[in-house]
PDB file of C-alpha atoms and ligand atoms in Angstrom:
ATOM      1  CA  UNK F   1       0.088  -0.166   0.084  1.00 34.00           C
ATOM      2  CA  UNK F   2       1.309   3.358  -0.483  1.00 36.00           C
ATOM      3  CA  UNK F   3       1.660   6.337   1.971  1.00 40.00           C
ATOM      4  CA  UNK F   4      -1.240   8.074   3.309  1.00 44.00           C
ATOM      5  CA  UNK F   5      -2.743  10.397   0.615  1.00 49.00           C
ATOM      6  CA  UNK F   6      -0.825   8.849  -2.263  1.00 57.00           C
ATOM      7  CA  UNK F   7      -3.243   7.187  -4.689  1.00 66.00           C
ATOM      8  CA  UNK F   8      -1.671   4.438  -6.459  1.00 80.00           C
ATOM      9  CA  UNK F   9      -2.599   4.564 -10.001  1.00 83.00           C
ATOM     10  CA  UNK F  10      -3.802   1.378 -11.534  1.00 90.00           C
ATOM     11  CA  UNK F  11      -2.602  -0.219 -14.874  1.00 92.00           C
ATOM     12  CA  UNK F  12      -5.784   0.660 -16.911  1.00 95.00           C
ATOM     13  CA  UNK F  13      -4.756  -1.011 -20.244  1.00 95.00           C
ATOM     14  CA  UNK F  14      -3.083  -4.129 -20.631  1.00 94.00           C
ATOM     15  CA  UNK F  15      -0.437  -4.937 -23.475  1.00 93.00           C
ATOM     16  CA  UNK F  16      -2.900  -7.167 -24.757  1.00 94.00           C
ATOM     17  CA  UNK F  17      -5.518  -4.340 -25.268  1.00 92.00           C
ATOM     18  CA  UNK F  18      -7.703  -5.578 -22.495  1.00 96.00           C
ATOM     19  CA  UNK F  19      -8.879  -3.248 -19.458  1.00 97.00           C
ATOM     20  CA  UNK F  20      -8.730  -3.438 -15.969  1.00 95.00           C
ATOM     21  CA  UNK F  21     -11.703  -5.672 -15.888  1.00 97.00           C
ATOM     22  CA  UNK F  22     -10.752  -7.833 -18.630  1.00 97.00           C
ATOM     23  CA  UNK F  23     -13.207  -5.785 -21.227  1.00 98.00           C
ATOM     24  CA  UNK F  24     -12.160  -4.969 -24.812  1.00 98.00           C
ATOM     25  CA  UNK F  25     -12.161  -1.398 -25.601  1.00 98.00           C
ATOM     26  CA  UNK F  26     -15.585  -1.507 -27.331  1.00 98.00           C
ATOM     27  CA  UNK F  27     -17.032  -3.605 -24.828  1.00 98.00           C
ATOM     28  CA  UNK F  28     -20.270  -2.426 -22.232  1.00 98.00           C
ATOM     29  CA  UNK F  29     -20.275  -3.635 -18.568  1.00 98.00           C
ATOM     30  CA  UNK F  30     -23.280  -6.402 -18.385  1.00 98.00           C
ATOM     31  CA  UNK F  31     -26.378  -4.447 -17.905  1.00 98.00           C
ATOM     32  CA  UNK F  32     -30.021  -5.930 -16.614  1.00 98.00           C
ATOM     33  CA  UNK F  33     -33.027  -3.562 -16.671  1.00 98.00           C
ATOM     34  CA  UNK F  34     -36.315  -4.391 -15.030  1.00 98.00           C
ATOM     35  CA  UNK F  35     -39.425  -2.238 -15.914  1.00 98.00           C
ATOM     36  CA  UNK F  36     -41.973  -1.971 -13.390  1.00 98.00           C
ATOM     37  CA  UNK F  37     -40.760  -3.087 -10.010  1.00 97.00           C
ATOM     38  CA  UNK F  38     -42.455  -0.078  -7.879  1.00 98.00           C
ATOM     39  CA  UNK F  39     -46.121  -0.413  -7.733  1.00 96.00           C
ATOM     40  CA  UNK F  40     -46.803   3.275  -5.927  1.00 96.00           C
ATOM     41  CA  UNK F  41     -45.162   4.853  -8.869  1.00 98.00           C
ATOM     42  CA  UNK F  42     -46.993   5.508 -12.297  1.00 98.00           C
ATOM     43  CA  UNK F  43     -43.891   3.997 -13.986  1.00 98.00           C
ATOM     44  CA  UNK F  44     -40.515   2.580 -12.595  1.00 98.00           C
ATOM     45  CA  UNK F  45     -37.274   0.591 -13.814  1.00 98.00           C
ATOM     46  CA  UNK F  46     -34.498  -0.514 -12.177  1.00 98.00           C
ATOM     47  CA  UNK F  47     -30.889  -0.897 -13.581  1.00 98.00           C
ATOM     48  CA  UNK F  48     -27.900  -3.021 -12.852  1.00 98.00           C
ATOM     49  CA  UNK F  49     -25.061  -2.255 -15.000  1.00 98.00           C
ATOM     50  CA  UNK F  50     -21.740  -3.149 -13.974  1.00 98.00           C
ATOM     51  CA  UNK F  51     -21.645  -2.589 -10.171  1.00 98.00           C
ATOM     52  CA  UNK F  52     -23.992   0.372 -10.678  1.00 98.00           C
ATOM     53  CA  UNK F  53     -27.918   0.058  -9.032  1.00 98.00           C
ATOM     54  CA  UNK F  54     -29.991   2.540 -10.061  1.00 99.00           C
ATOM     55  CA  UNK F  55     -33.987   3.030  -9.394  1.00 98.00           C
ATOM     56  CA  UNK F  56     -36.267   5.328 -11.349  1.00 99.00           C
ATOM     57  CA  UNK F  57     -39.696   6.749 -10.141  1.00 99.00           C
ATOM     58  CA  UNK F  58     -41.692   8.541 -12.481  1.00 98.00           C
ATOM     59  CA  UNK F  59     -45.205  10.380 -11.226  1.00 98.00           C
ATOM     60  CA  UNK F  60     -47.206  12.200 -13.789  1.00 95.00           C
ATOM     61  CA  UNK F  61     -48.573  14.160 -15.458  1.00 98.00           C
ATOM     62  CA  UNK F  62     -49.532  16.052 -12.180  1.00 98.00           C
ATOM     63  CA  UNK F  63     -50.357  19.094 -10.597  1.00 96.00           C
ATOM     64  CA  UNK F  64     -47.155  20.984 -10.279  1.00 97.00           C
ATOM     65  CA  UNK F  65     -45.439  21.911  -7.149  1.00 89.00           C
ATOM     66  CA  UNK F  66     -44.498  24.717  -6.786  1.00 90.00           C
ATOM     67  CA  UNK F  67     -47.125  26.109  -8.524  1.00 94.00           C
ATOM     68  CA  UNK F  68     -45.168  29.223 -10.008  1.00 96.00           C
ATOM     69  CA  UNK F  69     -43.152  26.612 -12.075  1.00 97.00           C
ATOM     70  CA  UNK F  70     -46.587  25.866 -14.081  1.00 97.00           C
ATOM     71  CA  UNK F  71     -46.223  26.614 -17.663  1.00 97.00           C
ATOM     72  CA  UNK F  72     -49.740  27.411 -19.685  1.00 97.00           C
ATOM     73  CA  UNK F  73     -48.553  25.816 -22.973  1.00 97.00           C
ATOM     74  CA  UNK F  74     -46.802  22.551 -21.969  1.00 98.00           C
ATOM     75  CA  UNK F  75     -45.859  20.351 -19.135  1.00 98.00           C
ATOM     76  CA  UNK F  76     -42.777  20.853 -17.362  1.00 98.00           C
ATOM     77  CA  UNK F  77     -40.298  18.024 -16.363  1.00 98.00           C
ATOM     78  CA  UNK F  78     -38.834  17.766 -12.957  1.00 98.00           C
ATOM     79  CA  UNK F  79     -35.922  15.597 -11.825  1.00 98.00           C
ATOM     80  CA  UNK F  80     -34.150  14.723  -8.943  1.00 98.00           C
ATOM     81  CA  UNK F  81     -31.002  12.458  -9.276  1.00 98.00           C
ATOM     82  CA  UNK F  82     -29.912  11.474  -5.720  1.00 97.00           C
ATOM     83  CA  UNK F  83     -26.793   9.405  -4.566  1.00 97.00           C
ATOM     84  CA  UNK F  84     -27.535   7.335  -1.330  1.00 96.00           C
ATOM     85  CA  UNK F  85     -25.151   7.648   1.431  1.00 94.00           C
ATOM     86  CA  UNK F  86     -24.233   4.312   1.196  1.00 95.00           C
ATOM     87  CA  UNK F  87     -23.858   4.185  -2.716  1.00 97.00           C
ATOM     88  CA  UNK F  88     -20.094   4.683  -2.690  1.00 95.00           C
ATOM     89  CA  UNK F  89     -16.931   3.521  -0.578  1.00 91.00           C
ATOM     90  CA  UNK F  90     -16.464   6.903   1.115  1.00 88.00           C
ATOM     91  CA  UNK F  91     -19.725   7.674   2.797  1.00 82.00           C
ATOM     92  CA  UNK F  92     -21.196  10.722   0.621  1.00 84.00           C
ATOM     93  CA  UNK F  93     -22.924  13.352   2.362  1.00 87.00           C
ATOM     94  CA  UNK F  94     -26.795  12.651   2.205  1.00 87.00           C
ATOM     95  CA  UNK F  95     -28.548  15.673   0.077  1.00 82.00           C
ATOM     96  CA  UNK F  96     -28.416  17.547  -2.810  1.00 83.00           C
ATOM     97  CA  UNK F  97     -25.048  18.849  -3.583  1.00 94.00           C
ATOM     98  CA  UNK F  98     -23.924  20.955  -6.740  1.00 96.00           C
ATOM     99  CA  UNK F  99     -23.051  17.850  -8.506  1.00 97.00           C
ATOM    100  CA  UNK F 100     -26.595  16.077  -8.250  1.00 97.00           C
ATOM    101  CA  UNK F 101     -28.154  19.376  -9.018  1.00 97.00           C
ATOM    102  CA  UNK F 102     -26.129  19.581 -12.340  1.00 98.00           C
ATOM    103  CA  UNK F 103     -26.991  16.003 -12.907  1.00 98.00           C
ATOM    104  CA  UNK F 104     -30.709  16.647 -12.439  1.00 98.00           C
ATOM    105  CA  UNK F 105     -30.848  19.550 -14.344  1.00 98.00           C
ATOM    106  CA  UNK F 106     -29.198  18.178 -17.551  1.00 98.00           C
ATOM    107  CA  UNK F 107     -31.404  15.023 -17.416  1.00 98.00           C
ATOM    108  CA  UNK F 108     -34.593  17.293 -17.037  1.00 98.00           C
ATOM    109  CA  UNK F 109     -33.488  18.900 -20.330  1.00 98.00           C
ATOM    110  CA  UNK F 110     -32.793  15.922 -22.304  1.00 98.00           C
ATOM    111  CA  UNK F 111     -36.494  14.411 -21.370  1.00 98.00           C
ATOM    112  CA  UNK F 112     -37.902  17.467 -22.034  1.00 98.00           C
ATOM    113  CA  UNK F 113     -36.732  17.460 -25.656  1.00 97.00           C
ATOM    114  CA  UNK F 114     -38.142  14.043 -26.296  1.00 98.00           C
ATOM    115  CA  UNK F 115     -41.549  13.964 -24.258  1.00 98.00           C
ATOM    116  CA  UNK F 116     -44.715  15.313 -25.816  1.00 98.00           C
ATOM    117  CA  UNK F 117     -44.764  18.261 -23.399  1.00 98.00           C
ATOM    118  CA  UNK F 118     -47.227  20.425 -25.106  1.00 98.00           C
ATOM    119  CA  UNK F 119     -50.029  17.386 -24.996  1.00 98.00           C
ATOM    120  CA  UNK F 120     -50.093  18.137 -21.113  1.00 97.00           C
ATOM    121  CA  UNK F 121     -49.841  21.819 -20.350  1.00 98.00           C
ATOM    122  CA  UNK F 122     -50.141  23.158 -16.632  1.00 98.00           C
ATOM    123  CA  UNK F 123     -48.987  19.922 -15.468  1.00 98.00           C
ATOM    124  CA  UNK F 124     -45.764  18.462 -14.269  1.00 98.00           C
ATOM    125  CA  UNK F 125     -43.826  15.164 -15.021  1.00 98.00           C
ATOM    126  CA  UNK F 126     -41.520  14.265 -12.086  1.00 98.00           C
ATOM    127  CA  UNK F 127     -38.838  12.085 -12.370  1.00 98.00           C
ATOM    128  CA  UNK F 128     -36.749  10.640  -9.605  1.00 98.00           C
ATOM    129  CA  UNK F 129     -33.540   8.748  -9.971  1.00 98.00           C
ATOM    130  CA  UNK F 130     -31.763   6.962  -6.674  1.00 98.00           C
ATOM    131  CA  UNK F 131     -28.431   5.747  -6.990  1.00 98.00           C
ATOM    132  CA  UNK F 132     -28.054   2.794  -4.745  1.00 98.00           C
ATOM    133  CA  UNK F 133     -24.771   1.483  -5.579  1.00 98.00           C
ATOM    134  CA  UNK F 134     -22.067   3.688  -7.469  1.00 98.00           C
ATOM    135  CA  UNK F 135     -19.672   2.517 -10.076  1.00 98.00           C
ATOM    136  CA  UNK F 136     -19.076   5.453 -12.469  1.00 98.00           C
ATOM    137  CA  UNK F 137     -21.626   6.197 -15.085  1.00 98.00           C
ATOM    138  CA  UNK F 138     -24.494   6.730 -12.854  1.00 98.00           C
ATOM    139  CA  UNK F 139     -25.820   9.466 -14.701  1.00 98.00           C
ATOM    140  CA  UNK F 140     -26.040   7.031 -17.851  1.00 99.00           C
ATOM    141  CA  UNK F 141     -27.732   4.657 -15.909  1.00 99.00           C
ATOM    142  CA  UNK F 142     -30.068   7.277 -14.387  1.00 99.00           C
ATOM    143  CA  UNK F 143     -31.288   8.253 -17.985  1.00 99.00           C
ATOM    144  CA  UNK F 144     -31.562   4.936 -18.979  1.00 98.00           C
ATOM    145  CA  UNK F 145     -33.740   3.752 -15.796  1.00 99.00           C
ATOM    146  CA  UNK F 146     -35.711   7.269 -15.822  1.00 99.00           C
ATOM    147  CA  UNK F 147     -36.285   6.534 -19.934  1.00 98.00           C
ATOM    148  CA  UNK F 148     -37.748   2.957 -19.020  1.00 98.00           C
ATOM    149  CA  UNK F 149     -39.586   4.355 -16.035  1.00 98.00           C
ATOM    150  CA  UNK F 150     -41.417   7.040 -18.603  1.00 98.00           C
ATOM    151  CA  UNK F 151     -42.369   4.539 -21.066  1.00 98.00           C
ATOM    152  CA  UNK F 152     -43.511   2.336 -18.291  1.00 98.00           C
ATOM    153  CA  UNK F 153     -45.442   5.267 -17.032  1.00 98.00           C
ATOM    154  CA  UNK F 154     -47.294   5.951 -20.508  1.00 98.00           C
ATOM    155  CA  UNK F 155     -45.828   9.383 -21.153  1.00 98.00           C
ATOM    156  CA  UNK F 156     -45.546   9.939 -24.907  1.00 98.00           C
ATOM    157  CA  UNK F 157     -41.894  10.455 -26.378  1.00 98.00           C
ATOM    158  CA  UNK F 158     -40.468  10.397 -29.532  1.00 98.00           C
ATOM    159  CA  UNK F 159     -38.259   7.623 -28.590  1.00 98.00           C
ATOM    160  CA  UNK F 160     -36.616   5.708 -25.608  1.00 98.00           C
ATOM    161  CA  UNK F 161     -33.425   7.566 -24.742  1.00 98.00           C
ATOM    162  CA  UNK F 162     -30.131   5.016 -24.314  1.00 98.00           C
ATOM    163  CA  UNK F 163     -27.101   6.509 -22.600  1.00 99.00           C
ATOM    164  CA  UNK F 164     -23.743   5.639 -21.929  1.00 98.00           C
ATOM    165  CA  UNK F 165     -20.083   7.259 -20.942  1.00 98.00           C
ATOM    166  CA  UNK F 166     -17.345   7.084 -23.708  1.00 98.00           C
ATOM    167  CA  UNK F 167     -13.680   8.217 -22.207  1.00 98.00           C
ATOM    168  CA  UNK F 168      -9.848   8.006 -22.853  1.00 97.00           C
ATOM    169  CA  UNK F 169      -7.504   5.390 -20.845  1.00 96.00           C
ATOM    170  CA  UNK F 170      -4.041   4.972 -21.406  1.00 92.00           C
ATOM    171  CA  UNK F 171      -3.854   5.807 -25.345  1.00 93.00           C
ATOM    172  CA  UNK F 172      -7.192   4.171 -26.449  1.00 96.00           C
ATOM    173  CA  UNK F 173     -10.709   5.513 -26.206  1.00 98.00           C
ATOM    174  CA  UNK F 174     -13.021   3.278 -24.642  1.00 98.00           C
ATOM    175  CA  UNK F 175     -16.880   2.596 -23.936  1.00 98.00           C
ATOM    176  CA  UNK F 176     -18.695   2.633 -20.793  1.00 98.00           C
ATOM    177  CA  UNK F 177     -15.853   3.680 -18.028  1.00 98.00           C
ATOM    178  CA  UNK F 178     -15.971   1.977 -14.733  1.00 97.00           C
ATOM    179  CA  UNK F 179     -14.776   3.718 -11.438  1.00 97.00           C
ATOM    180  CA  UNK F 180     -10.936   3.312 -11.819  1.00 96.00           C
ATOM    181  CA  UNK F 181     -11.177   4.205 -15.470  1.00 97.00           C
ATOM    182  CA  UNK F 182     -13.436   7.492 -14.713  1.00 97.00           C
ATOM    183  CA  UNK F 183     -11.002   8.455 -12.022  1.00 95.00           C
ATOM    184  CA  UNK F 184      -7.318   7.694 -13.298  1.00 95.00           C
ATOM    185  CA  UNK F 185      -8.513   8.328 -17.054  1.00 96.00           C
ATOM    186  CA  UNK F 186      -8.256  11.279 -19.178  1.00 95.00           C
ATOM    187  CA  UNK F 187     -11.469  11.744 -20.679  1.00 98.00           C
ATOM    188  CA  UNK F 188     -15.066  11.076 -19.368  1.00 98.00           C
ATOM    189  CA  UNK F 189     -17.751  11.944 -21.933  1.00 98.00           C
ATOM    190  CA  UNK F 190     -21.282  10.930 -20.986  1.00 98.00           C
ATOM    191  CA  UNK F 191     -23.785  11.102 -23.860  1.00 98.00           C
ATOM    192  CA  UNK F 192     -27.705  10.294 -24.390  1.00 98.00           C
ATOM    193  CA  UNK F 193     -28.849   9.332 -27.811  1.00 98.00           C
ATOM    194  CA  UNK F 194     -32.462   9.573 -29.648  1.00 98.00           C
ATOM    195  CA  UNK F 195     -31.838   6.333 -31.458  1.00 98.00           C
ATOM    196  CA  UNK F 196     -34.111   6.817 -34.288  1.00 94.00           C
ATOM    197  CA  UNK F 197     -33.124  10.332 -35.467  1.00 96.00           C
ATOM    198  CA  UNK F 198     -29.463   9.962 -34.050  1.00 97.00           C
ATOM    199  CA  UNK F 199     -29.962  13.274 -32.011  1.00 98.00           C
ATOM    200  CA  UNK F 200     -27.782  13.479 -28.804  1.00 98.00           C
ATOM    201  CA  UNK F 201     -30.053  14.961 -25.907  1.00 98.00           C
ATOM    202  CA  UNK F 202     -27.391  14.859 -23.464  1.00 98.00           C
ATOM    203  CA  UNK F 203     -23.505  15.486 -24.025  1.00 98.00           C
ATOM    204  CA  UNK F 204     -21.183  16.551 -21.289  1.00 98.00           C
ATOM    205  CA  UNK F 205     -17.202  16.137 -21.267  1.00 97.00           C
ATOM    206  CA  UNK F 206     -14.601  16.227 -18.864  1.00 97.00           C
ATOM    207  CA  UNK F 207     -10.585  16.002 -19.724  1.00 97.00           C
ATOM    208  CA  UNK F 208      -8.962  16.141 -22.989  1.00 96.00           C
ATOM    209  CA  UNK F 209      -9.891  14.637 -26.226  1.00 97.00           C
ATOM    210  CA  UNK F 210      -8.369  15.258 -29.787  1.00 97.00           C
ATOM    211  CA  UNK F 211     -10.434  15.811 -32.818  1.00 97.00           C
ATOM    212  CA  UNK F 212     -10.096  12.577 -34.282  1.00 98.00           C
ATOM    213  CA  UNK F 213     -10.516  10.766 -30.539  1.00 98.00           C
ATOM    214  CA  UNK F 214     -13.665  13.004 -30.110  1.00 98.00           C
ATOM    215  CA  UNK F 215     -15.079  11.526 -33.480  1.00 98.00           C
ATOM    216  CA  UNK F 216     -14.240   8.173 -32.720  1.00 98.00           C
ATOM    217  CA  UNK F 217     -15.500   8.416 -28.891  1.00 98.00           C
ATOM    218  CA  UNK F 218     -18.888   9.770 -30.476  1.00 98.00           C
ATOM    219  CA  UNK F 219     -19.063   6.897 -32.810  1.00 98.00           C
ATOM    220  CA  UNK F 220     -18.166   4.236 -30.099  1.00 98.00           C
ATOM    221  CA  UNK F 221     -21.196   5.807 -28.138  1.00 98.00           C
ATOM    222  CA  UNK F 222     -23.709   5.723 -30.597  1.00 98.00           C
ATOM    223  CA  UNK F 223     -23.173   1.803 -31.105  1.00 98.00           C
ATOM    224  CA  UNK F 224     -23.160   1.497 -27.230  1.00 98.00           C
ATOM    225  CA  UNK F 225     -26.301   3.434 -26.997  1.00 98.00           C
ATOM    226  CA  UNK F 226     -27.976   1.225 -29.769  1.00 98.00           C
ATOM    227  CA  UNK F 227     -26.870  -2.134 -27.943  1.00 98.00           C
ATOM    228  CA  UNK F 228     -28.655  -0.495 -24.350  1.00 98.00           C
ATOM    229  CA  UNK F 229     -31.908   0.644 -26.625  1.00 98.00           C
ATOM    230  CA  UNK F 230     -32.303  -3.441 -27.493  1.00 98.00           C
ATOM    231  CA  UNK F 231     -32.160  -4.212 -23.808  1.00 98.00           C
ATOM    232  CA  UNK F 232     -34.219  -1.197 -23.132  1.00 98.00           C
ATOM    233  CA  UNK F 233     -37.255  -2.597 -25.529  1.00 98.00           C
ATOM    234  CA  UNK F 234     -36.823  -6.184 -24.201  1.00 98.00           C
ATOM    235  CA  UNK F 235     -37.003  -4.997 -20.546  1.00 98.00           C
ATOM    236  CA  UNK F 236     -40.674  -3.388 -21.517  1.00 98.00           C
ATOM    237  CA  UNK F 237     -41.823  -6.012 -23.610  1.00 97.00           C
ATOM    238  CA  UNK F 238     -40.720  -8.455 -20.413  1.00 97.00           C
ATOM    239  CA  UNK F 239     -43.223  -6.034 -18.518  1.00 96.00           C
ATOM    240  CA  UNK F 240     -45.937  -6.281 -20.877  1.00 91.00           C
ATOM    241  CA  UNK F 241     -45.791  -9.657 -21.800  1.00 87.00           C
ATOM    242  CA  UNK F 242     -49.373 -11.050 -20.700  1.00 70.00           C
ATOM    243  CA  UNK F 243     -47.748 -14.206 -18.977  1.00 58.00           C
ATOM    244  CA  UNK F 244     -44.923 -12.517 -17.164  1.00 52.00           C
ATOM    245  CA  UNK F 245     -44.622 -10.999 -13.648  1.00 52.00           C
ATOM    246  CA  UNK F 246     -45.928  -7.661 -12.670  1.00 51.00           C
ATOM    247  CA  UNK F 247     -48.844  -6.107 -11.011  1.00 47.00           C
ATOM    248  CA  UNK F 248     -51.500  -7.419 -13.356  1.00 41.00           C
ATOM    249  CA  UNK F 249     -50.703 -10.996 -12.969  1.00 43.00           C
ATOM    250  CA  UNK F 250     -50.236 -10.270  -9.248  1.00 43.00           C
ATOM    251  CA  UNK F 251     -53.880  -8.836  -9.078  1.00 40.00           C
ATOM    252  CA  UNK F 252     -55.132 -12.137 -10.904  1.00 42.00           C
ATOM    253  CA  UNK F 253     -53.543 -14.154  -8.184  1.00 41.00           C
ATOM    254  CA  UNK F 254     -54.522 -12.228  -5.271  1.00 37.00           C
TER     255      UNK F 254
HETATM  256  N1  UDP Z   1     -18.280   9.478  -6.677  1.00 67.27           N
HETATM  257  C1  UDP Z   1     -17.957   9.128  -5.350  1.00 67.27           C
HETATM  258  N2  UDP Z   1     -18.626  10.105  -4.632  1.00 67.27           N
HETATM  259  C2  UDP Z   1     -19.388  11.178  -5.141  1.00 67.27           C
HETATM  260  C3  UDP Z   1     -19.612  11.452  -6.523  1.00 67.27           C
HETATM  261  C4  UDP Z   1     -19.231  10.145  -7.415  1.00 67.27           C
HETATM  262  O1  UDP Z   1     -17.560   8.296  -4.827  1.00 67.27           O
HETATM  263  O2  UDP Z   1     -19.872  12.346  -4.284  1.00 67.27           O
HETATM  264  C5  UDP Z   1     -17.860   8.142  -7.419  1.00 67.27           C
HETATM  265  C6  UDP Z   1     -19.227   7.168  -8.026  1.00 67.27           C
HETATM  266  O3  UDP Z   1     -19.021   6.085  -8.150  1.00 67.27           O
HETATM  267  C7  UDP Z   1     -19.567   7.869  -9.464  1.00 67.27           C
HETATM  268  C8  UDP Z   1     -18.046   8.173 -10.163  1.00 67.27           C
HETATM  269  O4  UDP Z   1     -17.202   8.570  -8.823  1.00 67.27           O
HETATM  270  O5  UDP Z   1     -20.460   6.998 -10.401  1.00 67.27           O
HETATM  271  C9  UDP Z   1     -18.161   9.222 -11.213  1.00 67.27           C
HETATM  272  O6  UDP Z   1     -18.818  10.053 -11.040  1.00 67.27           O
HETATM  273  P1  UDP Z   1     -19.100  11.481 -12.038  1.00 67.27           P
HETATM  274  O7  UDP Z   1     -19.157  12.459 -11.312  1.00 67.27           O
HETATM  275  O8  UDP Z   1     -18.135  11.213 -12.903  1.00 67.27           O
HETATM  276  O9  UDP Z   1     -20.704  10.811 -12.509  1.00 67.27           O
HETATM  277  P2  UDP Z   1     -20.894   9.399 -13.165  1.00 67.27           P
HETATM  278  O10 UDP Z   1     -19.956   8.664 -13.905  1.00 67.27           O
HETATM  279  O11 UDP Z   1     -21.424   8.523 -12.049  1.00 67.27           O
HETATM  280  O12 UDP Z   1     -22.415   9.833 -14.178  1.00 67.27           O
END
C-alpha cells in the first residue's frame, strides 16, 4: 500500500489491449433492466449495470409543485438525481449537492426534448433517480432507468433514450468507463441518444480529447447506445408480456 494520501494509479490498459476488468475497448459492462418494479409509482425501472444499481420512479403528468413553475402551454419535466449515502466506498454526505443539481438539470433537459410536453399543459412530469450503488456512469444509468420508467408510465415520447459514457484510458478511446477508468483516465464523455434520429440530447465532457479521438468516442458511444436501446425495449416487452410477472399477474393471483 502506498503512503497516506498517495493514490496508486492502477494499470488501466494491459499490453493485450484489455482493460482493468478484462473488457475490450468497445465492450459494455453487463446490463440488466427491470421495468415496473415499484407499484406506487406511475412508472418505474431498475437498472443494474456493472456495479451500478439505479432505481427510477416517474409520477405524472400531475399538478405542478411549486405552483409558480407551471407553464400554460406545456408540461414541465422535473428531475431529482440522488446518490444514497451508502452508494459509494467513502460515505457520501446525504442531500443535494452541486453535482446532483447539475445532473438533475441536464437529465430533465434531455427528457424535455423527447417528451411531447405540449400535450399536457399546466402539469409536471416528475422523475426521481436514486443511485443505490455507484461505480461510474451513474448519470447514464439514471437516464436509461428514467427513460424506461417514463415509457412504463405511458408518457408519450419520440423514442426511448439510451445513454453511455465513453472516455480515454492510456492511448485508447473506450466504451462505458468503470470507476478506476473514470478516476484515473484522461477523459469522460457521458452521452444520451435518440436512436431513431441520431440526435444527442445529453453530451458532457471532462478531460481532453483530440478532434479525431472525439469523433471516435462519439461513434463508439452511438454503437453502445444502440445496444443498450435493445435491452431497454426488451425490458418493456417483458413487463407487458401477458404471462410475465408484474402487477397485473399478481392482481389475478390474489
Ligand atoms: N463518486 C463518489 N462520490 C461522489 C460522487 C461520485 O464516490 O460524491 C464516484 C461514483 O462511483 C460515481 C463516480 O465517482 O459513479 C463518477 O462520478 P461522476 O461525477 O463522473 O458521475 P457518473 O460517472 O456517476 O455519472
